[in-house]
mmCIF file of C-alpha atoms in Angstrom:
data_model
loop_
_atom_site.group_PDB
_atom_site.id
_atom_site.type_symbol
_atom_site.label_atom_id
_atom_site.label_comp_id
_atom_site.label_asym_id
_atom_site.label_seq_id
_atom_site.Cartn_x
_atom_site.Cartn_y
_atom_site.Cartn_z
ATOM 1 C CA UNK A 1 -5.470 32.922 -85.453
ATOM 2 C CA UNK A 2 -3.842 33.677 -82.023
ATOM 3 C CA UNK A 3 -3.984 31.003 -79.423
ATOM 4 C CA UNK A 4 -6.358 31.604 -76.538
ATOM 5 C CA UNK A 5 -5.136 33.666 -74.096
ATOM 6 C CA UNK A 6 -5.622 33.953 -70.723
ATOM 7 C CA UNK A 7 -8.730 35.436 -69.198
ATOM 8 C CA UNK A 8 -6.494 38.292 -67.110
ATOM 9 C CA UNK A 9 -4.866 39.144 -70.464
ATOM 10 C CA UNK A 10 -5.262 42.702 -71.585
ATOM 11 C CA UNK A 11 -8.429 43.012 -73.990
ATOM 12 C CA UNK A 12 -8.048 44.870 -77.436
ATOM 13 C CA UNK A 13 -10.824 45.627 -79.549
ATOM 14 C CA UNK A 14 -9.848 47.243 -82.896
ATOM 15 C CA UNK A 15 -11.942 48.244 -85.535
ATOM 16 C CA UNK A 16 -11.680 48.892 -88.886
ATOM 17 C CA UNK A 17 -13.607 52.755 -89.917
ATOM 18 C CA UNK A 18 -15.051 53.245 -93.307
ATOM 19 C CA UNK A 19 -18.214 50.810 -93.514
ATOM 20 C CA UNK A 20 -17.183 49.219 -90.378
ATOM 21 C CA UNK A 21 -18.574 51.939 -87.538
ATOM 22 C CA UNK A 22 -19.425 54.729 -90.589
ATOM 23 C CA UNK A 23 -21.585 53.245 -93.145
ATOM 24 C CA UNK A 24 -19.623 55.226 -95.368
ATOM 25 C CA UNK A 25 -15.879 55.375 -96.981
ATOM 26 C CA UNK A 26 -14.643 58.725 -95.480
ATOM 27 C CA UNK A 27 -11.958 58.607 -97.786
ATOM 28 C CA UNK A 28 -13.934 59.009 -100.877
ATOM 29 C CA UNK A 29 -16.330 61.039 -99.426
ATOM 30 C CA UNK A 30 -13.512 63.690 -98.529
ATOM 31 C CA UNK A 31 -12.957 63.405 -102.454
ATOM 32 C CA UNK A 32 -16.060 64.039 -103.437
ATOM 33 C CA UNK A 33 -16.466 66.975 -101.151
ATOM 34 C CA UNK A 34 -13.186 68.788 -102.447
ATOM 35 C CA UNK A 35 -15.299 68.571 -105.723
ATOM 36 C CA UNK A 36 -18.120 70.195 -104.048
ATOM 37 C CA UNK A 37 -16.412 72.924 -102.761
ATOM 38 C CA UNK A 38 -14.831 73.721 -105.746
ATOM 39 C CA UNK A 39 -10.874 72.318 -105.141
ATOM 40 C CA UNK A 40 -11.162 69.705 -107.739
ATOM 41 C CA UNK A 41 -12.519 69.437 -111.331
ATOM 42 C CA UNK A 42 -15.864 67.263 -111.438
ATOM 43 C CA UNK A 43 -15.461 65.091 -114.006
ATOM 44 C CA UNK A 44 -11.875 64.271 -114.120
ATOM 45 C CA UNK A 45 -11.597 63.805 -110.142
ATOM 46 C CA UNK A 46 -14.583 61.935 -109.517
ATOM 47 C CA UNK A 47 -12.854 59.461 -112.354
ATOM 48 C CA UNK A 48 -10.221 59.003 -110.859
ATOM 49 C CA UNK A 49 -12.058 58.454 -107.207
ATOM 50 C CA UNK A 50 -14.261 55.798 -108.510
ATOM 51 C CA UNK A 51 -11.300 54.041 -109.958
ATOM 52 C CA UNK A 52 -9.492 54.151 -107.326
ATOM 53 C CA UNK A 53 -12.415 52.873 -104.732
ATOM 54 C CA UNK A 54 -13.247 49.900 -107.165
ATOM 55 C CA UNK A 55 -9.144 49.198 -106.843
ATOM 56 C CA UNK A 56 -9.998 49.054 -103.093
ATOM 57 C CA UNK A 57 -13.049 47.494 -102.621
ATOM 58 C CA UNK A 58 -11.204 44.658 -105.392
ATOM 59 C CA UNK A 59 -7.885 44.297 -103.113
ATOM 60 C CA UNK A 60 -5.792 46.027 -105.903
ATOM 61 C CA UNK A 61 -5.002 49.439 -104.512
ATOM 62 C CA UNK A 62 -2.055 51.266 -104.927
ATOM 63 C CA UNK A 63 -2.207 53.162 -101.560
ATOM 64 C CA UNK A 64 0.979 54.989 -102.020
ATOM 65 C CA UNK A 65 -0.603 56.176 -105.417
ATOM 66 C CA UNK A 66 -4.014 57.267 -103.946
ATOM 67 C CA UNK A 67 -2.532 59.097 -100.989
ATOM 68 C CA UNK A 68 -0.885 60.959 -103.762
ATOM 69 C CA UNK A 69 -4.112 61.831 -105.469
ATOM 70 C CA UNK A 70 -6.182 62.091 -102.758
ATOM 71 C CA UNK A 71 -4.194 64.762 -101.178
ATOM 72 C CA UNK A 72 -3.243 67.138 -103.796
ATOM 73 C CA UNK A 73 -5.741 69.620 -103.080
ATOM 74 C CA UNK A 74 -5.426 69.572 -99.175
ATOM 75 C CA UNK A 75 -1.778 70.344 -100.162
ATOM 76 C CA UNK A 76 -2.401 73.114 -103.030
ATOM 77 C CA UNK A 77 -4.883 74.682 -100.643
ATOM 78 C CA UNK A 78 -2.622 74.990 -97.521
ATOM 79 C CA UNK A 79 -2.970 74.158 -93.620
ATOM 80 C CA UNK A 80 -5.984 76.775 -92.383
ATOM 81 C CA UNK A 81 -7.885 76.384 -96.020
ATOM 82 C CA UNK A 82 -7.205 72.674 -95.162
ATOM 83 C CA UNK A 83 -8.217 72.740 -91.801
ATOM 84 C CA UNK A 84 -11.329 74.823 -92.419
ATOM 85 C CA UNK A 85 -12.730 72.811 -94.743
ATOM 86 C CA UNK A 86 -12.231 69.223 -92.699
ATOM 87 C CA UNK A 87 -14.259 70.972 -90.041
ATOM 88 C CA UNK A 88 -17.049 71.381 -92.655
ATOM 89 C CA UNK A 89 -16.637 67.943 -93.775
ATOM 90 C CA UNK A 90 -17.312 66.681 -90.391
ATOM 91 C CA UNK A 91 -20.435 68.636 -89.878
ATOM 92 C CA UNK A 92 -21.865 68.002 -93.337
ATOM 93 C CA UNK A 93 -21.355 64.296 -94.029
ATOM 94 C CA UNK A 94 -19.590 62.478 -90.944
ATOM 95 C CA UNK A 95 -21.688 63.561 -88.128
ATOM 96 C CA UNK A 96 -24.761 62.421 -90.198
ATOM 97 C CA UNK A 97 -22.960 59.521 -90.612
ATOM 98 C CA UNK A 98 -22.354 58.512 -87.019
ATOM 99 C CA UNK A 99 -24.863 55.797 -86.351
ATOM 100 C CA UNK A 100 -25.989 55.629 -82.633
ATOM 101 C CA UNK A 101 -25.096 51.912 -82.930
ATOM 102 C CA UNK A 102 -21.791 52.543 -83.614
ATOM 103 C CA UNK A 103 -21.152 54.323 -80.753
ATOM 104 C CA UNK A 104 -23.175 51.886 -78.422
ATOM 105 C CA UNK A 105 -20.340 49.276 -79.316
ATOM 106 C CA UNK A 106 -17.598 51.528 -78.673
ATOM 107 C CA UNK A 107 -19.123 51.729 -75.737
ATOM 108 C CA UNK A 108 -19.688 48.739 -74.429
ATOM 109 C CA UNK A 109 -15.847 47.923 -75.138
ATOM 110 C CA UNK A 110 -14.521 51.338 -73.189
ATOM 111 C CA UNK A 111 -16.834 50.383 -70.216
ATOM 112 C CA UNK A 112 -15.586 46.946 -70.269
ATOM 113 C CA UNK A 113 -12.245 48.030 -69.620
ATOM 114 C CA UNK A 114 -10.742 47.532 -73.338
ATOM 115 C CA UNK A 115 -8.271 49.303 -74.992
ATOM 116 C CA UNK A 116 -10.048 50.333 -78.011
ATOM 117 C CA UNK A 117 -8.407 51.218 -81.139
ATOM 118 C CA UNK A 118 -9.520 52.703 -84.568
ATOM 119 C CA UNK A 119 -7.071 51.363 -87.058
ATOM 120 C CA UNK A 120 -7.461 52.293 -90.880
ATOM 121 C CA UNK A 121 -5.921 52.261 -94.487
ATOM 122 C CA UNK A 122 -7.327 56.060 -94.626
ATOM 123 C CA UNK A 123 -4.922 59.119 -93.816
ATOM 124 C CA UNK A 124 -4.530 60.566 -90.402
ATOM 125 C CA UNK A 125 -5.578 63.637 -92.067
ATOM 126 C CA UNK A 126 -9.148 62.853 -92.558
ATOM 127 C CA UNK A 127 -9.850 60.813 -90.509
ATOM 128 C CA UNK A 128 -8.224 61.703 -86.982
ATOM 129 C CA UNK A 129 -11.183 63.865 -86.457
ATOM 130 C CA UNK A 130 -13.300 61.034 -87.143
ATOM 131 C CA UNK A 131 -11.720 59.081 -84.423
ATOM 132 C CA UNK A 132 -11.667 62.245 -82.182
ATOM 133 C CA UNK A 133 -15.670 62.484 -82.686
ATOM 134 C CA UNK A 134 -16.328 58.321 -82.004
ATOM 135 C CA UNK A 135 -14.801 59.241 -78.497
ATOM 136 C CA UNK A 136 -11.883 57.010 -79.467
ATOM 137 C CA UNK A 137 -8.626 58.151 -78.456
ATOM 138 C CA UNK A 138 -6.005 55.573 -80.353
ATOM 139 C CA UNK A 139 -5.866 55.904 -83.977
ATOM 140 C CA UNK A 140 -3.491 53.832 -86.446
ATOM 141 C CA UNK A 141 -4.293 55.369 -89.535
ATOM 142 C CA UNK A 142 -1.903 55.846 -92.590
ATOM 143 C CA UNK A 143 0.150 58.148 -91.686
ATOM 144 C CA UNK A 144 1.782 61.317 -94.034
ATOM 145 C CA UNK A 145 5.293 62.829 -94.961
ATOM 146 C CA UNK A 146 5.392 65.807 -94.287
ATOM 147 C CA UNK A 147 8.175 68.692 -95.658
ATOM 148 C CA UNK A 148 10.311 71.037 -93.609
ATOM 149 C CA UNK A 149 7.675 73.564 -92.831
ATOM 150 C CA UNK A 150 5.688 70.689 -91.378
ATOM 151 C CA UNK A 151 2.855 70.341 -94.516
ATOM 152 C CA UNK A 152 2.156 67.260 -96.260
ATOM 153 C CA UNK A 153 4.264 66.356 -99.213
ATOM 154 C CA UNK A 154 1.951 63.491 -100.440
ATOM 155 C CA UNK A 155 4.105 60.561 -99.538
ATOM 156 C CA UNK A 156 3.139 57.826 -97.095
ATOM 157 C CA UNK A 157 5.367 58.339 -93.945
ATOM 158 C CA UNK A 158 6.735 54.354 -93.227
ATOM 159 C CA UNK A 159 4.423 51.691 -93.857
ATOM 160 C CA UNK A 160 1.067 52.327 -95.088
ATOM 161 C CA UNK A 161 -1.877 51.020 -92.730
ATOM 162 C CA UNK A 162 -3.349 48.447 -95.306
ATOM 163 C CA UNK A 163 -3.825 44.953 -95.442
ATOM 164 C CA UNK A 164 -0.637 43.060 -93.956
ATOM 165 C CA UNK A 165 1.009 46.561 -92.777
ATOM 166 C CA UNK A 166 -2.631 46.793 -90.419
ATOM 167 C CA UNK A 167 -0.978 43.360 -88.995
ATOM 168 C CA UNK A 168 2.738 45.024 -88.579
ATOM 169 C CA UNK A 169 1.310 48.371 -87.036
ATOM 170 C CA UNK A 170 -0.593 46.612 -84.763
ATOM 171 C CA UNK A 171 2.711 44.069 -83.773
ATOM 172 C CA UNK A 172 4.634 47.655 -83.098
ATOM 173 C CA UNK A 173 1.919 49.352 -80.730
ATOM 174 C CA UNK A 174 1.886 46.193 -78.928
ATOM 175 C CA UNK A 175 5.661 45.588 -78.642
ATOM 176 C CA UNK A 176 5.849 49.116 -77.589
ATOM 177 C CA UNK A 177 3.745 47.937 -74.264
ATOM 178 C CA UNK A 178 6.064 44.942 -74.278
ATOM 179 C CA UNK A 179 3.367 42.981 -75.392
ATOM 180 C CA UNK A 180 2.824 40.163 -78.056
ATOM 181 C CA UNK A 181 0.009 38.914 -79.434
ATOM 182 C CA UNK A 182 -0.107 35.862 -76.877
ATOM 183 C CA UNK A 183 -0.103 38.333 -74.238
ATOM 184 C CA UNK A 184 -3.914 39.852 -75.266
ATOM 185 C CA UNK A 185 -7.175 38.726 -76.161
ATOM 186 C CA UNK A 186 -8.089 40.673 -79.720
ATOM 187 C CA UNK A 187 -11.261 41.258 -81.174
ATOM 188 C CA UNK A 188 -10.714 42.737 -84.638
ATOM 189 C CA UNK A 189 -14.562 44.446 -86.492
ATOM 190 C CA UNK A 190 -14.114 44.531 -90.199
ATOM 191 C CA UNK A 191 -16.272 44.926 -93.342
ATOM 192 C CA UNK A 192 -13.523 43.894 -96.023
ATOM 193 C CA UNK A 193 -11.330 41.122 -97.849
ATOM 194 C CA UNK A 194 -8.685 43.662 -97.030
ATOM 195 C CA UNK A 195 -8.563 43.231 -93.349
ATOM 196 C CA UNK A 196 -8.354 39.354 -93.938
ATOM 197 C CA UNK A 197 -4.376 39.407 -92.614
ATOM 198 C CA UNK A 198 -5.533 40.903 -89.241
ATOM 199 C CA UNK A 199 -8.586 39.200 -89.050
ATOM 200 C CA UNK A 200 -7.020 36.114 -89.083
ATOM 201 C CA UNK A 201 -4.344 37.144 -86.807
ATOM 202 C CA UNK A 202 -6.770 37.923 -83.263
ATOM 203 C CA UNK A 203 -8.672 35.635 -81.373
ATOM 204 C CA UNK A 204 -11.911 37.210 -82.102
ATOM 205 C CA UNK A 205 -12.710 37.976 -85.827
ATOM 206 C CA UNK A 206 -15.821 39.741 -86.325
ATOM 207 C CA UNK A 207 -17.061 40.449 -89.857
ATOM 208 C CA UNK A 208 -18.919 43.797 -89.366
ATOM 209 C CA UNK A 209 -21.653 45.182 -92.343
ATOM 210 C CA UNK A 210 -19.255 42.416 -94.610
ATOM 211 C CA UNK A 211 -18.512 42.751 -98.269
ATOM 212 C CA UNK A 212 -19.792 39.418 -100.067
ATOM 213 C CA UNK A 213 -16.353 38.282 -100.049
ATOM 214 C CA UNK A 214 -15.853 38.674 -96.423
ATOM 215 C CA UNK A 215 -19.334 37.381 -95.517
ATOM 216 C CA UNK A 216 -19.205 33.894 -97.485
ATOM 217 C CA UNK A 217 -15.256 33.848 -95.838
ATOM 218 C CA UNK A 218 -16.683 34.370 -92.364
ATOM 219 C CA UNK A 219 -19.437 31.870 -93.168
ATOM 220 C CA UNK A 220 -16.510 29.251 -94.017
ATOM 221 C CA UNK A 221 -14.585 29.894 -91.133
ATOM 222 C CA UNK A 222 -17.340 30.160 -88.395
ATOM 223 C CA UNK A 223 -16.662 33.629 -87.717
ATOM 224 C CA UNK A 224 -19.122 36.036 -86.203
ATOM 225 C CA UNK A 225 -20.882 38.686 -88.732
ATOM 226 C CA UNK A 226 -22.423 41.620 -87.367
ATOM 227 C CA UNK A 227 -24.936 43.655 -89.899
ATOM 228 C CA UNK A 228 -23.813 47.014 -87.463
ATOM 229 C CA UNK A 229 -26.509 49.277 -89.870
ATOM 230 C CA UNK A 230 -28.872 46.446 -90.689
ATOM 231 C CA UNK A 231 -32.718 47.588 -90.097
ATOM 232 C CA UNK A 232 -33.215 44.506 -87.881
ATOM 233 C CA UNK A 233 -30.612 43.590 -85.754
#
């Protein structure tokens, strides 16, 4: 974990999205609604999906692999098809998702003066929107190729935003403020055993809505937990 630093430093507060401030993976979700507007086939995509969520949630994902998958209709269907449809997805299942919780502790970090960050494994595609409608205005998501006429090709653009690379995306947005990590004080919100290598890199871990994993880890380790969506706070 990063030394203290001190109390004039610049104060970061970076969250993790899917089941951190949604109580849902937008990533999968976006898959499952391509099914239900007819882009993908039922059975054979929601397979996939689901195999590719439990490779996820068990630390084991190919990211490079899913990006591949999960954008082959966005890129069969072309930019406005693509475009039009996102703005559906936002009105049918993220808006209902955004908890007023959430954006209380967004909040409370933008009044304090924080830079505030989203940072994610998902694709800009889906979910700079997202970001866009949390009223946060940095995103470090994974990022996509795209081809000559400017459309995505499927390929991850650099590093993908996952696990360690979360830790190297992070050292490059600060070192392009000249910054290092002993120049900030970082508080890090994060549901899963994937974000360990950046949780364990800031000087305020917070285990937000954990996996089981994550919660007897943060348990160990004296970290705070946060149930975000719990009934009783």
């Amino acid at each position: 974990m990063t030394p203290d630093t001190p109390a004039s430093a610049p104060r970061l507060a970076l969250f993790d999205l899917d089941h951190t401030l949604l109580p849902i993976d937008s990533d999968f979700e976006w898959g499952e609604f391509t099914t239900r507007i007819g882009w993908t086939d039922a059975q054979e995509f929601g397979r996939r999906n689901a195999e590719f969520f439990a490779h996820y949630q068990a630390g084991t994902l190919d990211i490079r692999a899913y990006v591949r998958f999960a954008t082959e209709a966005v890129r069969q269907q072309g930019p406005e098809a693509a475009a039009a449809a996102h703005a559906q997805f936002m009105r049918e299942v993220i808006a209902p998702a955004i908890r007023p919780q959430a954006l209380e502790l967004l909040r409370q970090h933008q009044q304090a003066g924080d830079h505030v960050l989203i940072i994610t494994a998902t694709n800009e595609f889906v979910t700079r929107p997202i970001a866009q409608a949390l009223g946060v205005g940095e995103l470090l998501a994974t990022e996509l190729e795209r081809d000559t006429q400017g459309w995505f090709t499927g390929n991850v653009l650099g590093e993908p935003n996952m696990r360690e690379g979360k830790v190297r995306r992070m050292e490059q947005w600060l070192a392009q403020r000249q910054w290092g990590w002993g120049d900030v004080h970082s508080t890090f919100y994060s549901d899963s055993t994937n974000d360990i290598p950046l949780l364990e890199k800031v000087n305020t871990p917070v285990a937000t809505n954990p996996d089981a994993r994550l919660r007897e880890l943060a348990v160990q380790r004296g970290w705070r937990i946060l149930d975000l969506f719990s009934a009783t706070p």
